[in-house]
Every structure is written in C-alpha cells, then in structure tokens.
XYZ file of N, CA and C in Angstrom:
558
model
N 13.322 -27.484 8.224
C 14.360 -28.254 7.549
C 15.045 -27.382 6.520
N 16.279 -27.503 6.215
C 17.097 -27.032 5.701
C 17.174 -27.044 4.289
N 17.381 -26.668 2.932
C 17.268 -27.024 1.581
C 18.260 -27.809 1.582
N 18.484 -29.136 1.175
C 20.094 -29.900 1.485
C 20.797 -29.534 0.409
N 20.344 -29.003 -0.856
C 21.070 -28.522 -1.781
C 21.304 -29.425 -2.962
N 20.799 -30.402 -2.708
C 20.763 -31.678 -3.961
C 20.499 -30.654 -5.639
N 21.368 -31.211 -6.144
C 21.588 -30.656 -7.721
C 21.476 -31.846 -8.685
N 19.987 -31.765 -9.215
C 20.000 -33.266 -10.333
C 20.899 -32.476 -11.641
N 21.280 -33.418 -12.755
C 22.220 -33.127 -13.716
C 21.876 -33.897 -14.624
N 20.131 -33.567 -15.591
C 20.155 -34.646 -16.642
C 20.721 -34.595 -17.995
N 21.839 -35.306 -18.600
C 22.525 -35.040 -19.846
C 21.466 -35.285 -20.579
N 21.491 -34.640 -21.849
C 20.701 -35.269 -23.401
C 21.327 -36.441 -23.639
N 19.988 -37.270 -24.498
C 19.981 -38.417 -24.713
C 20.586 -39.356 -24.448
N 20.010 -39.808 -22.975
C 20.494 -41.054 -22.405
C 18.645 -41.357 -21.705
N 19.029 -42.533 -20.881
C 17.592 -43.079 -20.617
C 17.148 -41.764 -19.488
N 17.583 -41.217 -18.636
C 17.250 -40.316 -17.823
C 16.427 -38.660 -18.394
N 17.171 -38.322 -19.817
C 16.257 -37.496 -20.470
C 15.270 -37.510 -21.122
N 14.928 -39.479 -21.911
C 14.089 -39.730 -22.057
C 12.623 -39.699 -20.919
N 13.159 -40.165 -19.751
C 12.578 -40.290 -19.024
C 11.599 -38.890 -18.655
N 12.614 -38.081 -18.578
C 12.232 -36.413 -18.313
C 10.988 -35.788 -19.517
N 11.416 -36.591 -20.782
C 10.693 -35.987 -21.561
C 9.057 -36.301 -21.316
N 8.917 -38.008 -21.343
C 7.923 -38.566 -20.524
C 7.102 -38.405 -19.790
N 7.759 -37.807 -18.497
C 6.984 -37.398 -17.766
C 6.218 -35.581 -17.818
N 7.052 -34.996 -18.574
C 6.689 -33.545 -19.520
C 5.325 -33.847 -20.249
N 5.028 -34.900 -20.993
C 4.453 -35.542 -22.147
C 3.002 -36.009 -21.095
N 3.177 -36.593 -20.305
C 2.126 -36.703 -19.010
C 1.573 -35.292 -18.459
N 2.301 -35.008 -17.467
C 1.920 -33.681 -17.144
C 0.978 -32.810 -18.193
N 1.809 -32.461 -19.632
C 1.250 -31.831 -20.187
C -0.543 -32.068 -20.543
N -0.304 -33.543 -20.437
C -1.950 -34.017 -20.954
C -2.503 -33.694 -19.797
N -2.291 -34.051 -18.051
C -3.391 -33.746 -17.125
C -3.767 -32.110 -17.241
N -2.812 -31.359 -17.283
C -2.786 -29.982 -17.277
C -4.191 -29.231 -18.112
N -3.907 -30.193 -19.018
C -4.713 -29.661 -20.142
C -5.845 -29.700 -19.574
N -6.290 -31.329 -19.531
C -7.449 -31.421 -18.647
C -8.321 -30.795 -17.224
N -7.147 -30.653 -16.396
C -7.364 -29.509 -14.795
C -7.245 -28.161 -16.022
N -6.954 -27.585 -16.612
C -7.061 -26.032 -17.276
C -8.707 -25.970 -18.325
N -9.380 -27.290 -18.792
C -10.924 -26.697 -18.599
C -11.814 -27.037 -17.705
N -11.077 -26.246 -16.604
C -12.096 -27.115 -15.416
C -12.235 -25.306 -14.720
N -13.648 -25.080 -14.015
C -13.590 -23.979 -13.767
C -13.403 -23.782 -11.981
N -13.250 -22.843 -11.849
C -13.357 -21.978 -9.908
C -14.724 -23.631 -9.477
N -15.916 -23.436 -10.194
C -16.403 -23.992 -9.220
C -16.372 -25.449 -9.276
N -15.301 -26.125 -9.775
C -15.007 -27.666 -10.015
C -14.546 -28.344 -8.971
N -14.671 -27.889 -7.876
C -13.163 -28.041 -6.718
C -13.005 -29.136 -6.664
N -13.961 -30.416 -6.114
C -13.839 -31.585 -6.356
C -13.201 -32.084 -7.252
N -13.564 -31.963 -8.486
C -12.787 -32.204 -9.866
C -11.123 -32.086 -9.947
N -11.168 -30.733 -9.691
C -9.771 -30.064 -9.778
C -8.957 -30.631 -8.771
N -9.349 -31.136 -7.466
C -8.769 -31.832 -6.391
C -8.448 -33.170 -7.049
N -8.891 -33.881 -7.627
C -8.873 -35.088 -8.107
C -7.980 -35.470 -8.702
N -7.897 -34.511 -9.902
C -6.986 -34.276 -11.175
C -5.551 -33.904 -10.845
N -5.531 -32.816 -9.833
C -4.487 -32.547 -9.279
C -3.504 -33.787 -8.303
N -4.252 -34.404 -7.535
C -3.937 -35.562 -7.068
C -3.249 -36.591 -7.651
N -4.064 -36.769 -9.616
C -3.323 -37.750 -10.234
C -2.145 -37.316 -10.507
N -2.222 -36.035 -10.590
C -0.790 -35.118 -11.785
C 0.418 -35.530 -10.665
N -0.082 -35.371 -9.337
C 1.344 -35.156 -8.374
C 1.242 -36.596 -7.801
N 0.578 -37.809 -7.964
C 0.586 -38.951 -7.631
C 0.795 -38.787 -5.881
N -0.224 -38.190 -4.812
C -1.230 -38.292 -3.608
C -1.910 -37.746 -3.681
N -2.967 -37.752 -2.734
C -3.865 -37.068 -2.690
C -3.829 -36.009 -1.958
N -4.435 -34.707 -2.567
C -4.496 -33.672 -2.016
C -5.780 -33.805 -0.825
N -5.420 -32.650 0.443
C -6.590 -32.724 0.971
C -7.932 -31.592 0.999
N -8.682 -31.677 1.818
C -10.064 -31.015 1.222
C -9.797 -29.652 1.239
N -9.113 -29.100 2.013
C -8.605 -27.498 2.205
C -8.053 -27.317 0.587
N -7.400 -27.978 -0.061
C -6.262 -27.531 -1.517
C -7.599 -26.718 -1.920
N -7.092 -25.795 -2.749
C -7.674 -24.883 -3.380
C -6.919 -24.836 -4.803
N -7.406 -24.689 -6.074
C -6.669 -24.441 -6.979
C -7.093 -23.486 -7.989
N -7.067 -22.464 -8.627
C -8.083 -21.427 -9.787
C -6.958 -22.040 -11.110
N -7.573 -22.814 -11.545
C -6.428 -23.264 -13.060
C -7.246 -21.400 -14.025
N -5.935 -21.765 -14.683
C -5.093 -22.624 -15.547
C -3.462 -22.832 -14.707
N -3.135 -23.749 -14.383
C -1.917 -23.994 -13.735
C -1.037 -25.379 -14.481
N 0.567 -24.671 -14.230
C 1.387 -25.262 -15.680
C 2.447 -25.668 -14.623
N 2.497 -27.219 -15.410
C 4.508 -28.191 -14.543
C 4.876 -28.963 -15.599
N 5.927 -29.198 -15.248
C 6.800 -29.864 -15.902
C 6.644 -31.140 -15.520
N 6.145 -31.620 -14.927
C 6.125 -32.740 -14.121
C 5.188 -33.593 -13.465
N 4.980 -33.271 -11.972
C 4.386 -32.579 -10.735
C 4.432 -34.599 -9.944
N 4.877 -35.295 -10.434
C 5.631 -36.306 -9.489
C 6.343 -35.531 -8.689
N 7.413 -34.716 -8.959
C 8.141 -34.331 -7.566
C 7.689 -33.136 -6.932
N 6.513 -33.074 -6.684
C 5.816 -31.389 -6.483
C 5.007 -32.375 -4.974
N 4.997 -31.836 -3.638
C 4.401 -32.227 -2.706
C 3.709 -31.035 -2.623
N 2.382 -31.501 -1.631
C 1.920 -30.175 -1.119
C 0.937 -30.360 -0.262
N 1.261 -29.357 1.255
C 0.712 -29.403 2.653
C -0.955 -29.404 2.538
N -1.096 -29.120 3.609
C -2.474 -28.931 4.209
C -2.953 -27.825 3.770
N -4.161 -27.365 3.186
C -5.134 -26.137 3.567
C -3.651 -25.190 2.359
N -3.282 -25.502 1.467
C -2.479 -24.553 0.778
C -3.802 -24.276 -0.516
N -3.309 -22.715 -0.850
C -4.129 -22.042 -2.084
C -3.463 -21.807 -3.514
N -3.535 -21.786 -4.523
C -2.834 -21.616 -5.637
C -3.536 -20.920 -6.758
N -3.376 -19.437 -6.684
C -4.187 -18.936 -7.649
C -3.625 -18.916 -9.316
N -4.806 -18.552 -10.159
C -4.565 -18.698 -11.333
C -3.396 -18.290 -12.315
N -2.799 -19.092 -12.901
C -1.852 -18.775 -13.810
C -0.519 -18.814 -13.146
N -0.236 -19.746 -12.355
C 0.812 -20.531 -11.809
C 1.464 -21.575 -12.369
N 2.875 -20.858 -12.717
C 4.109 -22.296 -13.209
C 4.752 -22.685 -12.034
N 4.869 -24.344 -11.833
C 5.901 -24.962 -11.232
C 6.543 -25.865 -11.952
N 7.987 -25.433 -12.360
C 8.904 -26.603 -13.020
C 9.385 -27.071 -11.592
N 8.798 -28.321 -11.666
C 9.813 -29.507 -10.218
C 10.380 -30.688 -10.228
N 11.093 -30.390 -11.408
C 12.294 -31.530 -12.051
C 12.734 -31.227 -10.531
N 13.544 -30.187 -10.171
C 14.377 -30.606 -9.162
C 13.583 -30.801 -7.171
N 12.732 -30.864 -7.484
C 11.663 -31.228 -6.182
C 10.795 -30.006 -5.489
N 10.336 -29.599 -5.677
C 9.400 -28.384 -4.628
C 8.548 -29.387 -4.116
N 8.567 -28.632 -2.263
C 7.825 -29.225 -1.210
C 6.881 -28.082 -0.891
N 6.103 -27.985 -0.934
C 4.713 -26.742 -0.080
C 4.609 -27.297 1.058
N 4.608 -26.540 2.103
C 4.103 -27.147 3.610
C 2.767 -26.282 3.864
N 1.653 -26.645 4.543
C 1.275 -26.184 5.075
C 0.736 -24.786 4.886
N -0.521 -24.470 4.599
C -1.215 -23.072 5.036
C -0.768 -22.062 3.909
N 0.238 -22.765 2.869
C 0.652 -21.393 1.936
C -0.365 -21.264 1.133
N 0.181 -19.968 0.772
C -0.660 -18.745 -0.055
C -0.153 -18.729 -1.418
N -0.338 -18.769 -2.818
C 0.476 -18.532 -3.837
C -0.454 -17.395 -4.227
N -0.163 -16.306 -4.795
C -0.936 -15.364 -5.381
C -0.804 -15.706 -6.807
N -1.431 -15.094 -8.040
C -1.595 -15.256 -9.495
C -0.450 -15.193 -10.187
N 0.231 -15.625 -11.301
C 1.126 -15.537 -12.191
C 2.194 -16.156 -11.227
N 2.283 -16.544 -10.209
C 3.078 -16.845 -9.754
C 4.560 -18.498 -10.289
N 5.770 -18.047 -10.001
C 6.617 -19.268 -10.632
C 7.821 -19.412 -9.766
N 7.772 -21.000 -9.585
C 8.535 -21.961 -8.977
C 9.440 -22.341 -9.715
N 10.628 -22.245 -10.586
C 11.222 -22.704 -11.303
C 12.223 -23.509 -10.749
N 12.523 -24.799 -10.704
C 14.199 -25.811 -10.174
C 14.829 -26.084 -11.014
N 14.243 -25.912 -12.375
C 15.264 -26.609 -13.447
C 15.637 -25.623 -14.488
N 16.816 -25.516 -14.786
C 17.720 -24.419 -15.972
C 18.705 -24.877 -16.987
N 19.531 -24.699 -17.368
C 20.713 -25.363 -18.142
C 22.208 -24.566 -17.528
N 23.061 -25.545 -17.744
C 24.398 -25.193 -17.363
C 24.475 -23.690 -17.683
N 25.383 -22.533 -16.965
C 25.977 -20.887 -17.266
C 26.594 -21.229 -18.765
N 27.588 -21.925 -19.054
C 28.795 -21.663 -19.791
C 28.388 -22.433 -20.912
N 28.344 -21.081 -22.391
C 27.554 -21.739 -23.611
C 27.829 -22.803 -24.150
N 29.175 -23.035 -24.129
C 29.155 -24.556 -24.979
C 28.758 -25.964 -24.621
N 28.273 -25.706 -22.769
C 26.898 -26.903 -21.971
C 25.727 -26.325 -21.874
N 25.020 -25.508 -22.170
C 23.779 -25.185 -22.247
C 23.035 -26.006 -22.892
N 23.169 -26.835 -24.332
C 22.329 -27.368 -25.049
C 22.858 -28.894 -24.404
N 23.936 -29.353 -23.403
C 23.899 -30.411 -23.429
C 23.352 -31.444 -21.911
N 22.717 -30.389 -21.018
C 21.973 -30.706 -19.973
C 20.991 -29.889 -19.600
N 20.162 -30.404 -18.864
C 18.995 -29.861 -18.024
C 19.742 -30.107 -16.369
N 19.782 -28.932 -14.999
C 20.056 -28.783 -14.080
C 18.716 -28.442 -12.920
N 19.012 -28.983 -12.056
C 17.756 -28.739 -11.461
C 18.166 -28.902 -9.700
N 17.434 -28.279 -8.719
C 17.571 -27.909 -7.809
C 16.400 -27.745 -6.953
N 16.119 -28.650 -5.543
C 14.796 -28.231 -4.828
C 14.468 -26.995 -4.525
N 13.183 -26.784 -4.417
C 12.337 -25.760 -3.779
C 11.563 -26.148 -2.436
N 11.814 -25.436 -1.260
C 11.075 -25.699 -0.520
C 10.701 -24.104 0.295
N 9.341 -24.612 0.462
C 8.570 -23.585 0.956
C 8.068 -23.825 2.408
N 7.847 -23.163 3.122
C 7.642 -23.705 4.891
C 6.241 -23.515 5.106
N 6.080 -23.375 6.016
C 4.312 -23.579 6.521
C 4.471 -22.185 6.796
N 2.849 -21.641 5.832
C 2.365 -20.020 6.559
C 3.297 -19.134 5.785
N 3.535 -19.148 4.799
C 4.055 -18.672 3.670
C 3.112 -17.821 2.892
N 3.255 -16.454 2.650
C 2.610 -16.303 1.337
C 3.296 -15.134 0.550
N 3.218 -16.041 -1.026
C 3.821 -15.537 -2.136
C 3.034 -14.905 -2.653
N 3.516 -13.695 -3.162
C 2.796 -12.442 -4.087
C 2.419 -12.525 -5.135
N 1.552 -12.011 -5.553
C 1.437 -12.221 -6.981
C 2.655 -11.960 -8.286
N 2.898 -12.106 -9.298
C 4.087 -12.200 -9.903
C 5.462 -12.768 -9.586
N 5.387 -13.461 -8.288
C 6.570 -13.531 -7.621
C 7.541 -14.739 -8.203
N 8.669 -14.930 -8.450
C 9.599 -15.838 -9.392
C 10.137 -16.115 -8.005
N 10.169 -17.576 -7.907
C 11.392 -18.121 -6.880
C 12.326 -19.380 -7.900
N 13.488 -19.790 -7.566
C 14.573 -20.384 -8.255
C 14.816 -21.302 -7.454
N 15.333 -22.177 -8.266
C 15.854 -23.728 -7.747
C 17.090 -23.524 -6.511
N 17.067 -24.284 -5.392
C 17.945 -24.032 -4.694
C 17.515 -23.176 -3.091
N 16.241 -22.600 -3.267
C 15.821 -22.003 -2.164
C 15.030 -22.430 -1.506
N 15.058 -22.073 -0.071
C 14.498 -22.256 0.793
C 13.246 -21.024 1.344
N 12.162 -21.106 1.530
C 11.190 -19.835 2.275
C 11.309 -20.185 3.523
N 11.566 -19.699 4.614
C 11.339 -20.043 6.011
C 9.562 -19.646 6.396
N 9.549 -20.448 7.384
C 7.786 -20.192 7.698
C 7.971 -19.344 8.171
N 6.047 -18.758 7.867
C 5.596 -17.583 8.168
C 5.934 -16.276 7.366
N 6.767 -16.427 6.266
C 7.645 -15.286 6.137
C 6.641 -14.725 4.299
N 7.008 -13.340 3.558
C 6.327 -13.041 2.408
C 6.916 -12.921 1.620
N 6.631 -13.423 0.416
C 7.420 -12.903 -0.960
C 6.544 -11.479 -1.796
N 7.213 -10.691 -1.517
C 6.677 -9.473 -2.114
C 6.323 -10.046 -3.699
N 5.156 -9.250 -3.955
C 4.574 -8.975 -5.715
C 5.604 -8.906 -6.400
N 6.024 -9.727 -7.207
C 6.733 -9.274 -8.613
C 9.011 -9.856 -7.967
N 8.700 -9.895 -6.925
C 9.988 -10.204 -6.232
C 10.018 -11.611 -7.025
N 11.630 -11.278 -7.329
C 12.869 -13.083 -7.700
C 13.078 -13.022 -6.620
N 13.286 -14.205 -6.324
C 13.940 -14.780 -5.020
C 14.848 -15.876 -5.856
N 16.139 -15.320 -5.152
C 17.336 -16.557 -5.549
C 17.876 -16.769 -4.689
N 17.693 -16.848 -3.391
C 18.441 -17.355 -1.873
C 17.314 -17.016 -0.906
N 17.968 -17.914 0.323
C 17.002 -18.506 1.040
C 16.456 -17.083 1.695
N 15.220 -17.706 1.699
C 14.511 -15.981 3.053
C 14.154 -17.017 4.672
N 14.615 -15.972 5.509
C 14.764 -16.487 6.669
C 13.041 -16.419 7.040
N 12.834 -17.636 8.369
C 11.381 -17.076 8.749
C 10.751 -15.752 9.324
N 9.688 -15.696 9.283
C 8.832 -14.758 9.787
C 9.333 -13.050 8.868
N 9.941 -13.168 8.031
C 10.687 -12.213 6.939
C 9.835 -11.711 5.915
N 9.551 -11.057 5.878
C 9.105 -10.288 4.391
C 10.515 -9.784 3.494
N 10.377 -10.255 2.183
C 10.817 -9.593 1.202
C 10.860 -9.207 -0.095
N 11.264 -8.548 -0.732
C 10.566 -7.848 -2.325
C 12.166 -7.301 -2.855
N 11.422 -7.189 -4.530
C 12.697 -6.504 -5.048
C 13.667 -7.810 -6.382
N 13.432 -7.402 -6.723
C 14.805 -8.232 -7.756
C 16.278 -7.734 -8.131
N 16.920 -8.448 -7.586
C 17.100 -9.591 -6.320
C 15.777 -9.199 -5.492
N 15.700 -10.429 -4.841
C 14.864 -10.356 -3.377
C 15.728 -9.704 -2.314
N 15.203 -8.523 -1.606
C 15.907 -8.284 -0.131
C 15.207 -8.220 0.934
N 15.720 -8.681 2.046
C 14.669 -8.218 3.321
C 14.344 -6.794 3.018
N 13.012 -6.875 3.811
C 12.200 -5.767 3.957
C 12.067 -5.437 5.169
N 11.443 -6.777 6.170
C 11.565 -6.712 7.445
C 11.342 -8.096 7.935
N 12.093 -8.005 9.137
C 12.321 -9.365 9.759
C 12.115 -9.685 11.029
N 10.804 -8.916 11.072
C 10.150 -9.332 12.851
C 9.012 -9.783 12.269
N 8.024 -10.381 11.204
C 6.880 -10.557 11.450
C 6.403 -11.316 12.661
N 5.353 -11.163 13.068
C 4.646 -12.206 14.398
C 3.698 -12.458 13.975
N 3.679 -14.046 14.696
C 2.634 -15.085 14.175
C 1.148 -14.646 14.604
C-alpha cells in the first residue's frame, strides 16, 4: 500500500492541541513505566506496550526499553517485529510497522514537525504517516520522516535520514538517503 499522504495540521490552542497535549501527558506516564522494566520482562513489556498503543501486541514483539512516543494510539505494529533499545517514535501523524521488521538501537520515526516559514512555526504542530512494509530492517541510528513510505524487504542503512519513499527489496544509506542497491532477494 501506498503512503496516501494525509497531512494532520494541529493549530495551538484549540480543543485538538489540547487533545495532543493529553495524549503526550499519557504516553509519557506508560513510557516511564515500560523504561524500568528490563530485557528479561518480556511479558511485562508486551503488556505495557499493548496499553500505550491500545491492541495487543503479539508473542513474537520484542522490545529492549528504554523506548520514547509521543503518543503511540496511532503507532500499529505487525507480527514477530523487534525494537531495540533507545528508540523514538513521534506518531502524531500515524506509523504502521508490518510484519517481521527489524529496528536497530537509537533508532527514530519522526511524523510530526512545525510549519518551514518562521512566523508559523510557533503556531502549529504538522504531521504526516509513516509506513514501514513487512521484512524491513532499519539500522541502527537510522532517522526516517513523516511522509514516507519503506517498501518490503528493503534496508535502512546505520545512521541514514530517510525523507522519501525507498522502493522494495532496496537497500539504502547516506543523508539524504540514496539507493545503494536495488536487487535484494527474498
């Protein structure tokens, strides 16, 4: 599936940024809680994680906290996916995980930013889905941005931004992100 490109647009102070703050104010408390929980909690950490993103994760999720959102109502996530330690996802604007992905350490999902042009910067929050495909795996350090798509199967090099979509079965690295190569096989 395609990123459809949906762009949320929350102004300051109206009921919608309240709302945003809210759910910041939530998050922040489960977080806290899944971040003293250790490697061998899995049960626990499955649990906790479940409440933060409101379903349940299944028995494959893997998680090494300390792991940080803004949110994680709009944060889905597949089957048998891993998430190593010291992972941000802001998903004001929606990240989907499918399936079998890999996140390596320090890794960040960011969808939400403020308007380019200074005199709207302080007067909205902007935000944009993330979606990631099945059989994915992200590098350690790797920054992806609101608005992109990962095609399955494909890699985000160590330390690589990604600000546009990577096609499947693709490896790529570099900030900017560029292909590297684009035959992987399954």
């Amino acid at each position: 599936m395609e990123n459809d490109g949906r762009i949320k647009v929350i102004p300051r102070r109206t009921p919608e940024s309240a709302a945003m703050v809210e759910s910041v104010k939530r998050a922040m408390t489960i977080t806290a809680m899944l971040n003293r929980l250790t490697f061998n909690d899995t049960d626990e950490i499955r649990a906790v994680f479940s409440d933060l993103i409101g379903k349940k994760v299944d028995d494959g999720f893997v998680l090494i906290p300390p792991f940080y959102t803004t949110g994680g109502s709009d944060l889905a996530i597949g089957r048998n996916v891993f998430i190593n330690q010291n992972c941000t996802i802001y998903d004001l604007g929606g990240v989907d995980i499918g399936d079998d992905v890999l996140i390596g350490p320090n890794v960040s999902i960011i969808t939400s930013g403020h308007p380019l042009e200074p005199s709207q910067r302080h007067a909205a929050v902007v935000a944009k889905p993330v979606r990631i495909e099945r059989n994915v795996w992200i590098g350690a350090g790797a920054t992806i941005i609101g608005g992109v798509t990962v095609g399955e199967n494909s890699v985000i090099g160590a330390a690589a931004v990604v600000t546009r979509d990577v096609p499947p079965n693709t490896l790529v690295g570099g900030n900017p992100a560029r292909v590297i190569r684009s035959d992987l096989q399954v």
